[in-house]
Coordinates of C-alpha atoms in Angstrom, one line a residue:
M1 CA -43.1 13.1 -32.7
T2 CA -43.2 9.3 -32.5
D3 CA -44.7 7.3 -29.7
T4 CA -41.2 6.4 -28.6
T5 CA -40.4 9.9 -27.7
K6 CA -42.9 9.7 -24.8
I7 CA -41.1 6.7 -23.3
M8 CA -38.3 7.1 -20.8
P9 CA -35.2 5.2 -21.9
G10 CA -34.4 2.1 -20.0
R11 CA -37.8 2.2 -18.3
T12 CA -39.3 -0.7 -20.2
G13 CA -38.1 -3.6 -22.3
F14 CA -40.4 -2.4 -25.2
H15 CA -38.3 0.7 -25.8
I16 CA -35.1 -1.2 -25.7
S17 CA -36.5 -3.8 -28.2
G18 CA -37.4 -1.0 -30.5
D19 CA -33.9 0.5 -30.4
V20 CA -32.3 -2.9 -31.1
L21 CA -34.8 -3.4 -34.1
Q22 CA -33.9 0.0 -35.6
L23 CA -30.1 -0.6 -35.1
S24 CA -30.6 -4.1 -36.7
Y25 CA -32.2 -2.4 -39.8
R26 CA -29.2 0.0 -40.1
L27 CA -26.6 -2.8 -39.6
L28 CA -28.4 -4.7 -42.4
A29 CA -28.3 -1.6 -44.6
A30 CA -24.5 -1.2 -44.1
L31 CA -24.0 -4.9 -45.0
L32 CA -26.0 -4.7 -48.2
I33 CA -24.1 -1.6 -49.2
C34 CA -20.9 -3.6 -48.6
V35 CA -22.1 -6.5 -50.6
L36 CA -23.3 -4.2 -53.5
L37 CA -19.9 -2.3 -53.6
S38 CA -18.0 -5.6 -53.5
L39 CA -19.9 -6.7 -56.7
L40 CA -19.6 -3.4 -58.5
T41 CA -15.9 -2.7 -57.8
D42 CA -12.7 -4.7 -57.6
S43 CA -11.0 -2.6 -54.9
F44 CA -13.7 -2.2 -52.4
L45 CA -12.7 -5.3 -50.3
S46 CA -9.0 -4.5 -50.5
L47 CA -7.3 -4.1 -47.1
N48 CA -6.2 -0.5 -47.7
N49 CA -9.7 0.5 -48.7
I50 CA -11.3 -1.2 -45.7
L51 CA -8.9 0.5 -43.4
N52 CA -9.5 3.8 -45.1
V53 CA -13.3 3.4 -44.6
L54 CA -12.8 2.6 -40.9
R55 CA -10.6 5.6 -40.4
Q56 CA -13.0 8.0 -42.2
A57 CA -16.0 6.7 -40.3
S58 CA -14.1 7.2 -37.1
L59 CA -13.3 10.8 -37.9
M60 CA -16.9 11.5 -38.8
F61 CA -18.0 9.8 -35.6
F62 CA -15.9 12.1 -33.4
V63 CA -17.7 15.2 -35.0
A64 CA -21.2 13.6 -34.8
A65 CA -21.1 11.9 -31.3
G66 CA -21.5 15.1 -29.2
L67 CA -24.0 16.4 -31.7
T68 CA -26.1 13.3 -30.9
L69 CA -26.6 14.4 -27.3
V70 CA -27.6 17.8 -28.5
V71 CA -30.2 16.3 -30.9
L72 CA -31.5 14.0 -28.2
T73 CA -32.5 17.1 -26.3
A74 CA -34.4 18.3 -29.4
G75 CA -31.7 20.9 -30.0
L76 CA -29.2 21.4 -32.9
D77 CA -25.5 22.6 -33.1
L78 CA -24.8 24.1 -36.5
S79 CA -21.6 25.6 -35.4
I80 CA -19.8 22.2 -34.9
G81 CA -17.9 22.3 -38.2
A82 CA -16.7 25.9 -37.6
N83 CA -15.7 24.9 -34.1
V84 CA -13.5 22.2 -35.6
G85 CA -12.0 24.7 -38.1
L86 CA -11.1 27.4 -35.6
T87 CA -10.0 25.0 -32.9
A88 CA -7.6 23.2 -35.4
C89 CA -6.0 26.5 -36.3
L90 CA -5.5 27.6 -32.6
A91 CA -4.2 24.2 -31.6
G92 CA -1.9 24.0 -34.7
T93 CA -0.5 27.4 -33.8
V94 CA 0.3 26.2 -30.2
I95 CA 2.0 23.2 -31.5
H96 CA 4.1 25.2 -33.9
V97 CA 5.1 27.9 -31.4
T98 CA 5.8 25.7 -28.4
G99 CA 6.7 22.4 -30.0
S100 CA 4.4 20.7 -27.5
P101 CA 1.7 18.4 -29.0
T102 CA 0.4 17.9 -25.5
L103 CA -0.2 21.6 -24.9
G104 CA -1.7 21.9 -28.5
V105 CA -4.2 19.0 -27.7
L106 CA -5.2 20.6 -24.3
V107 CA -5.7 24.0 -26.0
G108 CA -7.8 22.4 -28.8
I109 CA -10.1 20.4 -26.5
G110 CA -10.3 23.5 -24.1
V111 CA -11.2 25.9 -26.9
G112 CA -13.8 23.5 -28.2
A113 CA -15.4 23.0 -24.8
A114 CA -15.5 26.9 -24.3
I115 CA -17.3 27.3 -27.5
G116 CA -19.7 24.6 -26.6
L117 CA -20.3 26.3 -23.2
A118 CA -21.0 29.6 -25.1
N119 CA -23.6 27.8 -27.1
G120 CA -25.2 26.4 -24.0
I121 CA -25.3 29.8 -22.3
M122 CA -27.1 31.3 -25.3
V123 CA -29.6 28.4 -25.3
T124 CA -30.3 28.3 -21.6
A125 CA -29.6 31.8 -20.1
L126 CA -30.6 33.9 -23.1
R127 CA -33.3 31.5 -24.3
I128 CA -32.2 31.7 -28.0
P129 CA -33.5 28.7 -30.0
S130 CA -30.5 26.3 -30.6
F131 CA -30.8 26.7 -34.4
I132 CA -30.4 30.5 -34.3
A133 CA -27.8 30.5 -31.5
T134 CA -25.4 28.0 -33.1
Y135 CA -26.1 29.5 -36.7
G136 CA -24.9 32.8 -35.4
M137 CA -21.9 31.1 -33.7
L138 CA -21.0 29.4 -36.9
W139 CA -20.5 32.8 -38.7
I140 CA -18.6 34.2 -35.7
L141 CA -16.2 31.3 -35.6
Q142 CA -15.6 31.3 -39.3
G143 CA -15.0 35.0 -39.3
V144 CA -12.5 34.7 -36.5
A145 CA -10.8 31.8 -38.2
Y146 CA -10.4 33.7 -41.6
W147 CA -9.2 36.8 -39.7
Y148 CA -6.7 34.9 -37.6
M149 CA -5.3 32.8 -40.4
A150 CA -5.3 35.7 -43.0
G151 CA -5.2 33.2 -45.9
E152 CA -2.2 31.4 -44.4
T153 CA -1.9 27.5 -43.8
I154 CA 0.0 25.9 -40.9
H155 CA 1.6 22.7 -41.7
G156 CA 4.3 20.2 -40.6
F157 CA 3.7 18.9 -37.2
P158 CA 5.9 16.4 -35.2
P159 CA 5.7 12.7 -36.2
S160 CA 4.6 11.8 -32.7
F161 CA 1.5 14.0 -33.0
R162 CA 0.7 12.8 -36.5
Q163 CA 0.3 9.3 -35.2
L164 CA -3.0 10.3 -33.6
G165 CA -4.5 10.6 -37.1
S166 CA -2.3 8.7 -39.4
G167 CA -0.7 5.9 -37.2
Y168 CA -1.3 2.2 -36.9
F169 CA -1.3 -0.2 -33.9
L170 CA -1.6 -3.9 -34.4
G171 CA -2.6 -3.3 -38.1
L172 CA -5.5 -0.9 -37.3
P173 CA -5.6 2.9 -37.6
I174 CA -5.3 4.6 -34.2
P175 CA -8.5 6.6 -34.7
V176 CA -10.4 3.2 -34.8
Y177 CA -9.2 2.6 -31.3
L178 CA -10.2 6.0 -30.1
L179 CA -13.5 5.3 -31.7
V180 CA -14.1 2.2 -29.7
I181 CA -13.1 4.0 -26.4
F182 CA -15.5 7.0 -27.0
L183 CA -18.2 4.8 -28.4
A184 CA -18.3 2.7 -25.2
V185 CA -18.1 5.7 -23.0
G186 CA -20.7 7.5 -24.8
T187 CA -23.1 4.6 -24.9
I188 CA -22.7 4.0 -21.2
L189 CA -23.2 7.6 -20.2
A190 CA -26.3 8.1 -22.6
Q191 CA -28.1 4.8 -21.8
R192 CA -26.8 3.5 -18.5
T193 CA -26.6 6.5 -16.2
T194 CA -29.2 8.7 -14.6
W195 CA -27.7 11.7 -16.4
G196 CA -28.3 10.0 -19.7
Q197 CA -31.9 9.1 -18.9
E198 CA -32.4 12.8 -18.0
I199 CA -31.2 13.8 -21.4
Y200 CA -33.6 11.5 -23.1
A201 CA -36.5 12.9 -20.8
I202 CA -35.6 16.5 -21.5
G203 CA -35.9 15.7 -25.3
A204 CA -39.0 13.8 -25.0
N205 CA -40.9 16.4 -22.8
P206 CA -38.9 19.4 -21.3
V207 CA -41.8 20.6 -19.3
A208 CA -42.5 17.2 -17.7
A209 CA -38.8 16.9 -17.1
R210 CA -38.6 20.2 -15.3
L211 CA -41.7 19.4 -13.1
S212 CA -40.1 16.0 -12.2
G213 CA -37.1 17.8 -10.7
I214 CA -34.6 17.4 -13.5
P215 CA -32.3 20.6 -13.7
V216 CA -33.1 21.1 -17.4
A217 CA -30.9 24.3 -17.9
A218 CA -27.8 22.7 -16.1
R219 CA -28.2 19.5 -18.2
L220 CA -28.5 21.5 -21.4
L221 CA -25.4 23.5 -20.5
L222 CA -23.4 20.3 -20.1
V223 CA -24.7 18.7 -23.2
Y224 CA -23.6 21.6 -25.4
T225 CA -20.3 21.8 -23.6
V226 CA -19.7 18.0 -24.3
S227 CA -20.6 18.6 -28.0
G228 CA -18.1 21.4 -28.2
T229 CA -15.5 19.3 -26.4
M230 CA -16.0 16.4 -28.9
A231 CA -15.6 19.0 -31.8
G232 CA -12.3 20.1 -30.2
L233 CA -11.2 16.4 -30.0
A234 CA -12.1 16.0 -33.7
S235 CA -10.1 19.0 -34.7
I236 CA -7.1 17.4 -33.0
I237 CA -7.6 14.1 -35.0
F238 CA -8.1 16.0 -38.3
L239 CA -5.0 18.1 -37.5
A240 CA -2.9 15.1 -37.1
R241 CA -4.4 13.3 -40.1
L242 CA -4.1 16.2 -42.6
N243 CA -0.8 17.6 -41.1
S244 CA -2.1 21.1 -41.8
A245 CA -4.6 23.6 -40.6
E246 CA -6.4 26.3 -42.5
A247 CA -9.5 28.5 -41.9
D248 CA -11.9 26.4 -43.9
I249 CA -10.9 22.9 -42.6
G250 CA -14.2 22.3 -40.8
E251 CA -16.7 23.9 -43.3
S252 CA -17.5 20.6 -45.0
L253 CA -18.2 18.7 -41.7
T254 CA -21.4 20.1 -40.4
L255 CA -24.0 18.6 -42.8
P256 CA -22.3 15.2 -42.9
A257 CA -22.3 15.1 -39.1
I258 CA -26.0 16.0 -39.0
A259 CA -26.6 13.4 -41.7
S260 CA -24.8 10.8 -39.6
V261 CA -26.9 11.5 -36.6
L262 CA -30.1 11.3 -38.7
I263 CA -29.2 8.2 -40.6
G264 CA -28.3 6.6 -37.3
G265 CA -31.9 7.0 -36.2
T266 CA -31.8 10.0 -33.7
S267 CA -34.9 12.1 -34.1
L268 CA -34.7 15.8 -34.6
F269 CA -37.7 16.0 -32.3
G270 CA -35.6 14.7 -29.4
G271 CA -35.8 11.7 -27.0
V272 CA -35.1 9.0 -29.5
G273 CA -31.7 7.7 -30.7
T274 CA -28.4 6.2 -29.6
V275 CA -24.7 7.1 -29.8
F276 CA -24.1 3.6 -31.4
G277 CA -26.8 4.5 -33.9
T278 CA -24.8 7.6 -34.8
F279 CA -21.7 5.4 -35.4
I280 CA -23.7 3.2 -37.8
G281 CA -24.9 6.3 -39.5
A282 CA -21.4 7.5 -39.9
L283 CA -20.3 4.1 -41.3
I284 CA -23.2 4.1 -43.9
L285 CA -22.4 7.6 -45.0
T286 CA -18.8 6.8 -45.3
L287 CA -19.4 3.6 -47.3
V288 CA -21.7 5.5 -49.7
L289 CA -19.1 8.3 -50.2
N290 CA -16.4 5.7 -50.6
G291 CA -18.4 3.8 -53.1
M292 CA -19.2 6.9 -55.1
N293 CA -15.5 7.6 -55.3
L294 CA -14.6 4.0 -56.3
L295 CA -17.4 4.1 -59.0
Q296 CA -15.9 7.5 -60.2
I297 CA -19.2 9.3 -59.8
S298 CA -18.7 12.9 -60.5
A299 CA -18.2 15.1 -57.4
S300 CA -21.1 17.3 -58.6
W301 CA -23.5 14.4 -58.2
Q302 CA -22.4 13.2 -54.9
P303 CA -24.2 15.9 -52.7
L304 CA -27.3 15.0 -54.6
V305 CA -27.0 11.3 -53.8
T306 CA -26.1 12.0 -50.2
G307 CA -29.0 14.3 -49.7
A308 CA -31.4 11.7 -51.2
I309 CA -30.0 9.0 -48.8
V310 CA -30.6 11.2 -45.8
I311 CA -34.2 11.9 -46.8
L312 CA -34.7 8.2 -47.5
A313 CA -33.2 7.1 -44.2
V314 CA -35.4 9.5 -42.1
W315 CA -38.5 8.5 -44.0
L316 CA -37.8 4.8 -43.5
D317 CA -37.0 5.4 -39.9
R318 CA -40.4 7.0 -39.4
M319 CA -42.2 4.2 -41.2
T320 CA -40.5 1.4 -39.4
R321 CA -41.0 3.0 -35.9
R322 CA -44.7 3.5 -36.6
R323 CA -45.0 -0.2 -37.5
A324 CA -42.7 -1.3 -34.4
F325 CA -44.8 0.7 -32.0

């Protein structure tokens, strides 16, 4: 645990300066990746590719944003990808049966929130470690999704619904506008409200937080519910983007979401990190994946490169924080 985990957020200018310094490093890293890819490929700076990077980073952010709050409390949600998969299948079914995208969106977000609430109950009421509870939930959700879909695929949604994931407004993909809204709301809630400060305090020292009067169980229950709700929202965006739903739609999302949180500077030990940092982490990860595709690096090598980057990012984060504090 670094020294910063013992400091309540927003309590001192020293902590804020440290966060700004860490975000500056990550923005510089993203800029260097852009410069490098622009030198190595002719198509990186094309308008279509830049818009594609922004859209993909937005989609990854929706999955990782809620997870950031969980990690800030020193917890983990391994079920987030399976949550996206099952929720997308159920929301897609509702849209197909009723013809109402609005009802499908409400069902998707509601189911995602219910899954997050179930995770929170296991962690707080049953006192199961978050890693074990959400790992078990991952298998339950995948099993239900495969049973429910029975190998079938749902596809072909109304054009108005598909605009959420594939549409443009004033030249920018609509997911980018949603990203800006949720990034602003998440940042304000996490860093400018009493609720957010309590989340940081729980992650830094749960015993001290409880003794200071913070309702730790209630706050954790809400954090896991928010994480599930964001997964439900992400499932809607993915559904609209892909125009199809199948049981394994979210299986490849969990590890990149965790990587985005870690690359963004949020500590697995809790109490340190920002929602904006997770956006930068999602952007860096998306840039790397995009660059590997443009450079035609074999798909079999891409997980290796991604894993190495995550390890390097976490190691650099620990080194720079030791020097900063």
